[in-house]
Each structure stands twice: as structure tokens, then as C-alpha cells.
PDB file of N, CA and C in Angstrom:
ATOM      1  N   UNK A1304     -68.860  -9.085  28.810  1.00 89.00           N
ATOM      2  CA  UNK A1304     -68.405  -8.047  29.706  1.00 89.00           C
ATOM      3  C   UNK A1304     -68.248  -6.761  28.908  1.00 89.00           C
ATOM      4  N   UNK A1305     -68.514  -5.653  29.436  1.00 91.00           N
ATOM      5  CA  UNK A1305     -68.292  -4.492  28.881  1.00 91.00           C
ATOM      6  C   UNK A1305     -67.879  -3.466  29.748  1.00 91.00           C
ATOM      7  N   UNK A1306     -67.076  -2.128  28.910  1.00 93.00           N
ATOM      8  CA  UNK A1306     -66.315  -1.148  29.683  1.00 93.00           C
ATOM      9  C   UNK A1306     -66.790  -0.120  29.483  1.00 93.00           C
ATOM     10  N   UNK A1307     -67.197   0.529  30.543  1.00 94.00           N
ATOM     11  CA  UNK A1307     -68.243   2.044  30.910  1.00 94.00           C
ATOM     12  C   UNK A1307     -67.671   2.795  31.528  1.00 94.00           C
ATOM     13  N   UNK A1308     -67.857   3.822  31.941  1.00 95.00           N
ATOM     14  CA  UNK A1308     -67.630   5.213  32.418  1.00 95.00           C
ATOM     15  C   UNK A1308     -68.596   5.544  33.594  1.00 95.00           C
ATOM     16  N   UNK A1309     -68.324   5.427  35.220  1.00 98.00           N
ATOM     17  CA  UNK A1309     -69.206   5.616  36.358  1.00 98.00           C
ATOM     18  C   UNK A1309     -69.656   7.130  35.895  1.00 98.00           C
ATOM     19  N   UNK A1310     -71.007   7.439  35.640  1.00 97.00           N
ATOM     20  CA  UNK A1310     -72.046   8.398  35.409  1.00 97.00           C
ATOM     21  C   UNK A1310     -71.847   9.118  36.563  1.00 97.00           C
ATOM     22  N   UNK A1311     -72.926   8.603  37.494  1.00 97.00           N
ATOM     23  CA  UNK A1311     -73.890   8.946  38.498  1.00 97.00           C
ATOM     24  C   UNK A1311     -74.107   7.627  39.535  1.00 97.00           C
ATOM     25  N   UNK A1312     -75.098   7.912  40.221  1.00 96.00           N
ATOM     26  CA  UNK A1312     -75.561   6.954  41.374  1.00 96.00           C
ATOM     27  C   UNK A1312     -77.408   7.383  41.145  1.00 96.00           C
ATOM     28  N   UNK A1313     -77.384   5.942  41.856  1.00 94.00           N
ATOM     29  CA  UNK A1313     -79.016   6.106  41.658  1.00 94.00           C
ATOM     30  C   UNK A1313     -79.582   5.610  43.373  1.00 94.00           C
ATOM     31  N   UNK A1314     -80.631   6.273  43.898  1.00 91.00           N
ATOM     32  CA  UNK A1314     -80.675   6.296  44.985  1.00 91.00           C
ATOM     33  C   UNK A1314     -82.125   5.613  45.329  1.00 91.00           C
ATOM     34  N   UNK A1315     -82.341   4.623  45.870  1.00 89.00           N
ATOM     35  CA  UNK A1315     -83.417   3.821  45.798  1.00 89.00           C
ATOM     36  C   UNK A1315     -83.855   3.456  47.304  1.00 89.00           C
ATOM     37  N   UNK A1316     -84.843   3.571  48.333  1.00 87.00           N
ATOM     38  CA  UNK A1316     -85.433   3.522  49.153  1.00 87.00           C
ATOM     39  C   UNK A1316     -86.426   2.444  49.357  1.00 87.00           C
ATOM     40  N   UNK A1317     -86.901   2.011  48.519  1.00 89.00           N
ATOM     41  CA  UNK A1317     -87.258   0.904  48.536  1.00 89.00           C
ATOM     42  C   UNK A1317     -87.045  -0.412  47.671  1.00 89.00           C
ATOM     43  N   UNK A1318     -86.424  -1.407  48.030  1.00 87.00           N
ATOM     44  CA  UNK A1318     -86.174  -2.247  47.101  1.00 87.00           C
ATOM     45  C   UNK A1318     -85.901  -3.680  47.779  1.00 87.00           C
ATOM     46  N   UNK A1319     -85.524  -5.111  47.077  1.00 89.00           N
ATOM     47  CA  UNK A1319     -86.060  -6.111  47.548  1.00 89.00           C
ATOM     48  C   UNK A1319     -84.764  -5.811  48.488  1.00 89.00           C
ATOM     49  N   UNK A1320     -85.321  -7.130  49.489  1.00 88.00           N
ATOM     50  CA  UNK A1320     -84.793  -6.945  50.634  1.00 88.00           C
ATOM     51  C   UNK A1320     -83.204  -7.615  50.513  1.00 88.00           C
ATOM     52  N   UNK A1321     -83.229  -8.414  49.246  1.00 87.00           N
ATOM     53  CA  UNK A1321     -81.768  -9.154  49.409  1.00 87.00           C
ATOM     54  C   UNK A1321     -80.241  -7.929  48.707  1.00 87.00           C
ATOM     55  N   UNK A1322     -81.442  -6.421  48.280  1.00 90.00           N
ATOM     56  CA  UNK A1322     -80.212  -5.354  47.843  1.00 90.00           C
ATOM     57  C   UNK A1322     -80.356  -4.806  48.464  1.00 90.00           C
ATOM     58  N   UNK A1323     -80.699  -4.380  50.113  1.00 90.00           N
ATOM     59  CA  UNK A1323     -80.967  -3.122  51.069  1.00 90.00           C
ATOM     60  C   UNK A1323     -79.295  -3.264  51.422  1.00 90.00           C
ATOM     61  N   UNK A1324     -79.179  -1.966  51.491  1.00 89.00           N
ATOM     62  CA  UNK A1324     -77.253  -1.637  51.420  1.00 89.00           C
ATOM     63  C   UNK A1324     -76.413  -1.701  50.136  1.00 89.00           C
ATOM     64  N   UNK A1325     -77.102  -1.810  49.385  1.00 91.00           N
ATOM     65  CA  UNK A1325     -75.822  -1.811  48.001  1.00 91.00           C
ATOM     66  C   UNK A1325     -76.158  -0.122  47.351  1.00 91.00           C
ATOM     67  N   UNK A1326     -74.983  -0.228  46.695  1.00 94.00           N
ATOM     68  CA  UNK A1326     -74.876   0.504  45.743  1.00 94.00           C
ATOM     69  C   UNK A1326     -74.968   0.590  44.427  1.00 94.00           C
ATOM     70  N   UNK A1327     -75.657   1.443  43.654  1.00 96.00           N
ATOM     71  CA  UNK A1327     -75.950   1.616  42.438  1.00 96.00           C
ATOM     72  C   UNK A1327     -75.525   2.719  41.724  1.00 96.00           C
ATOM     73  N   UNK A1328     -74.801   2.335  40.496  1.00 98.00           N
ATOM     74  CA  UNK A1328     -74.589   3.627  39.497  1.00 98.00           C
ATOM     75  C   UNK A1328     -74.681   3.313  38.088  1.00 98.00           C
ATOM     76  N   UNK A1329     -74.950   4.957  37.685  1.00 98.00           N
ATOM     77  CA  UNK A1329     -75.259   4.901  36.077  1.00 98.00           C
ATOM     78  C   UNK A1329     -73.778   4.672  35.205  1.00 98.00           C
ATOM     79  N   UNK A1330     -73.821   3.884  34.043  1.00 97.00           N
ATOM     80  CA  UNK A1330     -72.909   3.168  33.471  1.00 97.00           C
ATOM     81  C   UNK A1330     -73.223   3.898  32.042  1.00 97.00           C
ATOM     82  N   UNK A1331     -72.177   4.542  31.578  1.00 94.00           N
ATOM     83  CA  UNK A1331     -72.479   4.943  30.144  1.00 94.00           C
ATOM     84  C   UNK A1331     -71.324   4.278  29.806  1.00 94.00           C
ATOM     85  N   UNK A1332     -72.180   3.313  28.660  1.00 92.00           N
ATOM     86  CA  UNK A1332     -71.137   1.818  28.010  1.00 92.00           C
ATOM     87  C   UNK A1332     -70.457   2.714  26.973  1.00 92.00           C
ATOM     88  N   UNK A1333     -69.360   2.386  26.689  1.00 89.00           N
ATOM     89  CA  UNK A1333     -68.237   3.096  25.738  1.00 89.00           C
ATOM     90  C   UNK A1333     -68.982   2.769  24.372  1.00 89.00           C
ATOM     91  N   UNK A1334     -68.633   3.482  23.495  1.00 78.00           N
ATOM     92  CA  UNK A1334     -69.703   3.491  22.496  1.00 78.00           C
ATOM     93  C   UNK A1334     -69.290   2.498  21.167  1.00 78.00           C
ATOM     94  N   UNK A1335     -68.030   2.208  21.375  1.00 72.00           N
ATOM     95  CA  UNK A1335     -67.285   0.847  20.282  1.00 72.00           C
ATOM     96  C   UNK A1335     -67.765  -0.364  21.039  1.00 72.00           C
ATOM     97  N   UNK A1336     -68.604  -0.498  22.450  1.00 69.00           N
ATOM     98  CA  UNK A1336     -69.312  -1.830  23.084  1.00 69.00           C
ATOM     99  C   UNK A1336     -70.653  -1.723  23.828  1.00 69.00           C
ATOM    100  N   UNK A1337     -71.267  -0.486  22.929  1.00 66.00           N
ATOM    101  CA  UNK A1337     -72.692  -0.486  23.253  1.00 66.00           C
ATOM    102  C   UNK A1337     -73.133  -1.918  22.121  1.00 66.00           C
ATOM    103  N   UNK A1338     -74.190  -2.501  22.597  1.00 71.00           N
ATOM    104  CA  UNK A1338     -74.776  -3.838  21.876  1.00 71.00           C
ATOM    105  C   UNK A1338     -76.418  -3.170  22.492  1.00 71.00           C
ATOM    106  N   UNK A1339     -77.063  -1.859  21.521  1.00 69.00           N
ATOM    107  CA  UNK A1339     -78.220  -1.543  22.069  1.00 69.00           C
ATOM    108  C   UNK A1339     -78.240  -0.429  23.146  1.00 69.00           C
ATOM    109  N   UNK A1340     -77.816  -0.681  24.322  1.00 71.00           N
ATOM    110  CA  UNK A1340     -78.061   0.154  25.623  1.00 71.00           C
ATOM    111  C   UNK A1340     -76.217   0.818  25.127  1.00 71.00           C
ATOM    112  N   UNK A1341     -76.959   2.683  26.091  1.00 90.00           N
ATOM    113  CA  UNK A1341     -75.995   3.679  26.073  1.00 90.00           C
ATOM    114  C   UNK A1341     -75.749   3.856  27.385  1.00 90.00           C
ATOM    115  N   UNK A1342     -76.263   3.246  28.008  1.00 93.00           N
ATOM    116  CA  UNK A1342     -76.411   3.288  29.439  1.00 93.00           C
ATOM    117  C   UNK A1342     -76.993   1.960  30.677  1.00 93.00           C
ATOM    118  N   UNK A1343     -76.581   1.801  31.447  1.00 94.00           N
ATOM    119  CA  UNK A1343     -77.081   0.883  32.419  1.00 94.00           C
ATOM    120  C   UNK A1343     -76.792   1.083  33.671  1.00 94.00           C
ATOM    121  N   UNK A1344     -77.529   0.384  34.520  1.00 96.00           N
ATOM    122  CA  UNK A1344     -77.543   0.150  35.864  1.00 96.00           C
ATOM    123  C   UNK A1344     -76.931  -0.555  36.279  1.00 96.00           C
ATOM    124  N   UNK A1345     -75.979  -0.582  37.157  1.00 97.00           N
ATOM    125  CA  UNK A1345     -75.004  -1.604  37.627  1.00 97.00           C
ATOM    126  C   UNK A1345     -75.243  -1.541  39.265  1.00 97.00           C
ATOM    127  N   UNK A1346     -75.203  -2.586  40.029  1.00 96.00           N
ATOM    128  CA  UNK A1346     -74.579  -2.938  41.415  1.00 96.00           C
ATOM    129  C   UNK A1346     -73.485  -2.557  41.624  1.00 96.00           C
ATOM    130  N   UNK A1347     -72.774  -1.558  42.510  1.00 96.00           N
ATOM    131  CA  UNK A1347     -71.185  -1.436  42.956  1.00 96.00           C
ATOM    132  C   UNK A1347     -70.771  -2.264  44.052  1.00 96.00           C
ATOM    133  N   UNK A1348     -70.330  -3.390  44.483  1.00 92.00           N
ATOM    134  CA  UNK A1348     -70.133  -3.809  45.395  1.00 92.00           C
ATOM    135  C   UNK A1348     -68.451  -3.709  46.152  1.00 92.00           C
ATOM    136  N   UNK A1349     -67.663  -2.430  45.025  1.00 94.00           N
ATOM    137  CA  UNK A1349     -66.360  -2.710  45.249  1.00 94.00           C
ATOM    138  C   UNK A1349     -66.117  -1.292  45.433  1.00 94.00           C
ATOM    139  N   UNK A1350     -67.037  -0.418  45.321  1.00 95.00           N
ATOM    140  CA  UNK A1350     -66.564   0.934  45.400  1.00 95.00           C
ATOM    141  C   UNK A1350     -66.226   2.299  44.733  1.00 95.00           C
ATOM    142  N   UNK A1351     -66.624   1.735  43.121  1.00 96.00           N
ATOM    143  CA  UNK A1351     -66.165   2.531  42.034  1.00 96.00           C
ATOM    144  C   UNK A1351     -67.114   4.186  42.239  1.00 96.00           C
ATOM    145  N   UNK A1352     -66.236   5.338  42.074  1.00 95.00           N
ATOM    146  CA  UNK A1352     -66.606   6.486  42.270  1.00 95.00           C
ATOM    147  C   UNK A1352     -67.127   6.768  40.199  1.00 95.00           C
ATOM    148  N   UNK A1353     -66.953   8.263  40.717  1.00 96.00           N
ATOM    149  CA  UNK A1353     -67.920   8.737  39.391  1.00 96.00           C
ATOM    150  C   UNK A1353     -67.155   8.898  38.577  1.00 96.00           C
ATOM    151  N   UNK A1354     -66.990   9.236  37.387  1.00 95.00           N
ATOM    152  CA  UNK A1354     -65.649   9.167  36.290  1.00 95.00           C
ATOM    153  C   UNK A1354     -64.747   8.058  36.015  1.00 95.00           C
ATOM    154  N   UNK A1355     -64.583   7.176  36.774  1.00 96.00           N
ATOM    155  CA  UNK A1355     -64.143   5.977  36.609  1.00 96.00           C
ATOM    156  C   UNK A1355     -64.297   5.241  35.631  1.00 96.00           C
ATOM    157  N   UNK A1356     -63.055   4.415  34.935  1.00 95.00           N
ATOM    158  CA  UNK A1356     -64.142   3.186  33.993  1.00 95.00           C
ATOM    159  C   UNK A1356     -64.001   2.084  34.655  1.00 95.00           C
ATOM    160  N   UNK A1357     -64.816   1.441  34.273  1.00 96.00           N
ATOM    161  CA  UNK A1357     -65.129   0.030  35.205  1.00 96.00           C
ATOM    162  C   UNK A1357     -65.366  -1.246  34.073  1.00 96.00           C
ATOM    163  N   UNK A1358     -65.098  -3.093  34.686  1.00 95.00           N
ATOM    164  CA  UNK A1358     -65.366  -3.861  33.903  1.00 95.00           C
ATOM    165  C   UNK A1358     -67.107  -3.904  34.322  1.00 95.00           C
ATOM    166  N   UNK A1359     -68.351  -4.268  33.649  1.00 95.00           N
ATOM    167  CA  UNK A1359     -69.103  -4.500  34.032  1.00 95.00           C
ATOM    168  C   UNK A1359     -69.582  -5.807  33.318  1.00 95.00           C
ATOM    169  N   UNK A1360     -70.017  -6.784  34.618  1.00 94.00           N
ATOM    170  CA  UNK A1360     -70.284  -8.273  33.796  1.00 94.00           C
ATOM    171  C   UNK A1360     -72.178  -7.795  33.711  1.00 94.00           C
ATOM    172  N   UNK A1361     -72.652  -8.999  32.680  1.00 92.00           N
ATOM    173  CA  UNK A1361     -74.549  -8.874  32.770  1.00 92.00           C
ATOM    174  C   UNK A1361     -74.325 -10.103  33.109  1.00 92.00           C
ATOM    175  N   UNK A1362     -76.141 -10.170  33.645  1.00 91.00           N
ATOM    176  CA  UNK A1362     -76.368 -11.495  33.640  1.00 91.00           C
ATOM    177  C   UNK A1362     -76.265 -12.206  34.779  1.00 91.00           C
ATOM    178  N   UNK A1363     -76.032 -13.602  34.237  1.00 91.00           N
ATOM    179  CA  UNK A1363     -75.811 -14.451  35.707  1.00 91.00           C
ATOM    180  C   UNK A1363     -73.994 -14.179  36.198  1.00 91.00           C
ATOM    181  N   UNK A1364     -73.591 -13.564  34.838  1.00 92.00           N
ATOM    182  CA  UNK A1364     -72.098 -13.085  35.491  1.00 92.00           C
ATOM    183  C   UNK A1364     -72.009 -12.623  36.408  1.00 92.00           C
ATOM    184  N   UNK A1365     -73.163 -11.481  36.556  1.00 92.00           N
ATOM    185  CA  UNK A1365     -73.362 -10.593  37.450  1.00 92.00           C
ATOM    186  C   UNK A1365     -73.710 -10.705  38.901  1.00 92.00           C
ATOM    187  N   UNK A1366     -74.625 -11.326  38.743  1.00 91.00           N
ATOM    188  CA  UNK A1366     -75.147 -12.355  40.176  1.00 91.00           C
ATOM    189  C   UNK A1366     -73.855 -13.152  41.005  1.00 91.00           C
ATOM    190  N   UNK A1367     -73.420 -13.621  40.071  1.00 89.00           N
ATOM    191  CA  UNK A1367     -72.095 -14.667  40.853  1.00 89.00           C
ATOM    192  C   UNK A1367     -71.311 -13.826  41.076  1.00 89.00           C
ATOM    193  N   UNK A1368     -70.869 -12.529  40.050  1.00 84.00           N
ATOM    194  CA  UNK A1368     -69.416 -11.831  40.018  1.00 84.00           C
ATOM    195  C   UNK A1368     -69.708 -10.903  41.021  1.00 84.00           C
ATOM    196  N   UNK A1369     -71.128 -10.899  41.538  1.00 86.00           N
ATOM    197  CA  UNK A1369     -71.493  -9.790  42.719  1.00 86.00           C
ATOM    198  C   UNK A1369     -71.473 -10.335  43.789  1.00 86.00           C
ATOM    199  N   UNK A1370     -71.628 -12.154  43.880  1.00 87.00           N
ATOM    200  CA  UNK A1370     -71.179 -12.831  44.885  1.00 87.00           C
ATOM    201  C   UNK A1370     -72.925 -12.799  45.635  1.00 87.00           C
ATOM    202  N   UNK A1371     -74.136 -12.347  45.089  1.00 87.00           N
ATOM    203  CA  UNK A1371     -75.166 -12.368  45.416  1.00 87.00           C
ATOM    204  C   UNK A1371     -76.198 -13.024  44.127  1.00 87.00           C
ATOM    205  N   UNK A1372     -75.978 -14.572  44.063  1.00 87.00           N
ATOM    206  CA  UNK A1372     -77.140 -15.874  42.788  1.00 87.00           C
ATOM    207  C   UNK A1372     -77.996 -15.818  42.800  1.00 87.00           C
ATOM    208  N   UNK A1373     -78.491 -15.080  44.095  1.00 89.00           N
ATOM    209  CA  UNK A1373     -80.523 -15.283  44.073  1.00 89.00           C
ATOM    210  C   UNK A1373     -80.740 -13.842  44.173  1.00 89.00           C
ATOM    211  N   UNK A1374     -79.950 -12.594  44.109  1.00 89.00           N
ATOM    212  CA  UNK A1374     -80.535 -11.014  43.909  1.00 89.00           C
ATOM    213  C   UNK A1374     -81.193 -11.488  42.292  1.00 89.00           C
ATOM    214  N   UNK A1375     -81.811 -10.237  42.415  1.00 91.00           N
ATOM    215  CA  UNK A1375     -82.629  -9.856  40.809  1.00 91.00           C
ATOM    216  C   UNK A1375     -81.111  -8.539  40.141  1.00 91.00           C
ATOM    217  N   UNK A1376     -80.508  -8.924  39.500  1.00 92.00           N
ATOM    218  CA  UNK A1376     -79.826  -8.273  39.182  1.00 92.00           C
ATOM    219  C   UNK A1376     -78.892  -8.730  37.955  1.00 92.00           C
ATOM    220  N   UNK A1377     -79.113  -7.631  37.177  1.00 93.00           N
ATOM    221  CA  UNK A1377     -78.499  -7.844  35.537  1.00 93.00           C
ATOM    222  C   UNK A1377     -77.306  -7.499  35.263  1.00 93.00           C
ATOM    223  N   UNK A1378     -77.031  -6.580  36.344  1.00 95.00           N
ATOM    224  CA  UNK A1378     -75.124  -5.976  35.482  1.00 95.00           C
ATOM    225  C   UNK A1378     -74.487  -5.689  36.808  1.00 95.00           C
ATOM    226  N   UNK A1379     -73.013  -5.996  36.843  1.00 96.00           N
ATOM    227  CA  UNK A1379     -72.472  -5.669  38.589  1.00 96.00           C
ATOM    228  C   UNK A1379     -71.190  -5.378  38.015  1.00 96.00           C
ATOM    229  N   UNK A1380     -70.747  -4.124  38.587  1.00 96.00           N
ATOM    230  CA  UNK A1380     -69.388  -3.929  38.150  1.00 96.00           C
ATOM    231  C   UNK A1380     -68.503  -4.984  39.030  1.00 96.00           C
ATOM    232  N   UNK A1381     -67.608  -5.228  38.284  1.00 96.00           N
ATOM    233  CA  UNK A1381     -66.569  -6.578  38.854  1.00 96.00           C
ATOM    234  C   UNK A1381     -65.157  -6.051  38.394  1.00 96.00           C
ATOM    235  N   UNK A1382     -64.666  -4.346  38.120  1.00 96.00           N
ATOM    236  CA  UNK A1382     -63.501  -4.267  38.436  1.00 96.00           C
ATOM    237  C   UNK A1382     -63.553  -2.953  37.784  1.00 96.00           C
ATOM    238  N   UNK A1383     -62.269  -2.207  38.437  1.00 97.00           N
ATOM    239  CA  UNK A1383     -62.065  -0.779  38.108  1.00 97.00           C
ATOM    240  C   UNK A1383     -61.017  -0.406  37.491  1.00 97.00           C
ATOM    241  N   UNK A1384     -60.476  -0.002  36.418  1.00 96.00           N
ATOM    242  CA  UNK A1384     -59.678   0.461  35.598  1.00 96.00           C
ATOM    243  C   UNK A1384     -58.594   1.166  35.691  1.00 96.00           C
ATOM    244  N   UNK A1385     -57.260   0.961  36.165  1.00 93.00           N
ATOM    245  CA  UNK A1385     -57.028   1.602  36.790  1.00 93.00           C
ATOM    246  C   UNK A1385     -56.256   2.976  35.598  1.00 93.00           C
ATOM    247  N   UNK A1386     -56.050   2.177  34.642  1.00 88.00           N
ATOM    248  CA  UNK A1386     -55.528   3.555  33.544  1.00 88.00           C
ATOM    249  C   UNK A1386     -56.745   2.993  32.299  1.00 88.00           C
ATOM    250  N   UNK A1387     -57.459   4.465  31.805  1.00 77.00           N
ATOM    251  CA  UNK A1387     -58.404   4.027  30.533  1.00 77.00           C
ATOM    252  C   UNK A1387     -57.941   4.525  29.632  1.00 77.00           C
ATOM    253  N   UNK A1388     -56.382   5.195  29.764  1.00 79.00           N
ATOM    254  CA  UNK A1388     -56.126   6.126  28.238  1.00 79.00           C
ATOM    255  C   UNK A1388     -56.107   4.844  27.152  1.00 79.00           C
ATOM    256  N   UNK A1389     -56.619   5.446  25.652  1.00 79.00           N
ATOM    257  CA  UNK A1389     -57.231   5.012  24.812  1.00 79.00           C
ATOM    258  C   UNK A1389     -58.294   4.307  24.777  1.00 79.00           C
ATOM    259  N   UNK A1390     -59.137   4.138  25.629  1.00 76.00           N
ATOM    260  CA  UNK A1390     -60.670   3.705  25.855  1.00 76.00           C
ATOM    261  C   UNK A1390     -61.538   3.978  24.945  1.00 76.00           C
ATOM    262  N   UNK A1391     -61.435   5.511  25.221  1.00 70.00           N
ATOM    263  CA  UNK A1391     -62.770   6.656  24.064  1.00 70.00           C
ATOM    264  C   UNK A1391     -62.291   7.004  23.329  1.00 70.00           C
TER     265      UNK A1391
END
């Protein structure tokens, strides 16, 4: 699991049919738990706005923790932060 900072949103029009209605935003991973990526794509299924930090699971974490096992999907935020002082 790792802790990011809601970027942006990414706006997608076509895509498989089991993510039509979700939400997507850009994830800039805190930089003491980047492993490679400075950034990722996450599923929002809970609502997280922009500036926010968020938990984000990968993986099959993600799939289950998004509550959707058979989407194609690698990272899903699964909780929002509610204080990040000392984060960055």
C-alpha cells in the first residue's frame, strides 16, 4: 500500500465496459514510497477530491479493495487521510 497526493483526474470515454462510471485520478506517490513510479493511476470509488492524500492499494488489493475481481485494474484508492501533517 502506498500514500499519494490526489493530482488530477483523468477523463476517459471509452473504456471496458466493467469501468463505465468510475472515477479516475492522478496519484503523485510521496517520494519516501515511490518503489519506481512518481505517479499513478488509481480508481476512486470513494470520492477523494484533488489535494487530498489517500491510502492506495496495487494489484489484486486493488481489485478486491475496489470491490470490482474481474475489472483490469492495478491501483484503487481504499481510503482518505484525514490529517497528512508530516507526510512530505
Amino acid at each position: 500500500m502506498l500514500i499519494g497526493k490526489v493530482k488530477g483526474s483523468v477523463v476517459s470515454t471509452r473504456k471496458c465496459d466493467n469501468l463505465v462510471g468510475n472515477k479516475f485520478m492522478i496519484i503523485d506517490v510521496l517520494e519516501h514510497m515511490q518503489n519506481g513510479a512518481k505517479q499513478l493511476i488509481a480508481i476512486d470509488k470513494i470520492g477523494a477530491g484533488i489535494g487530498e492524500y489517500v491510502l492506495v492499494a496495487q494489484g489484486s488489493a486493488a481489485r478486491i479493495g475496489s470491490g470490482m475481481p474481474d475489472a483490469p485494474i492495478d491501483a484503487a484508492i481504499v481510503g482518505i487521510i484525514d490529517d497528512g501533517t508530516g507526510l512530505e
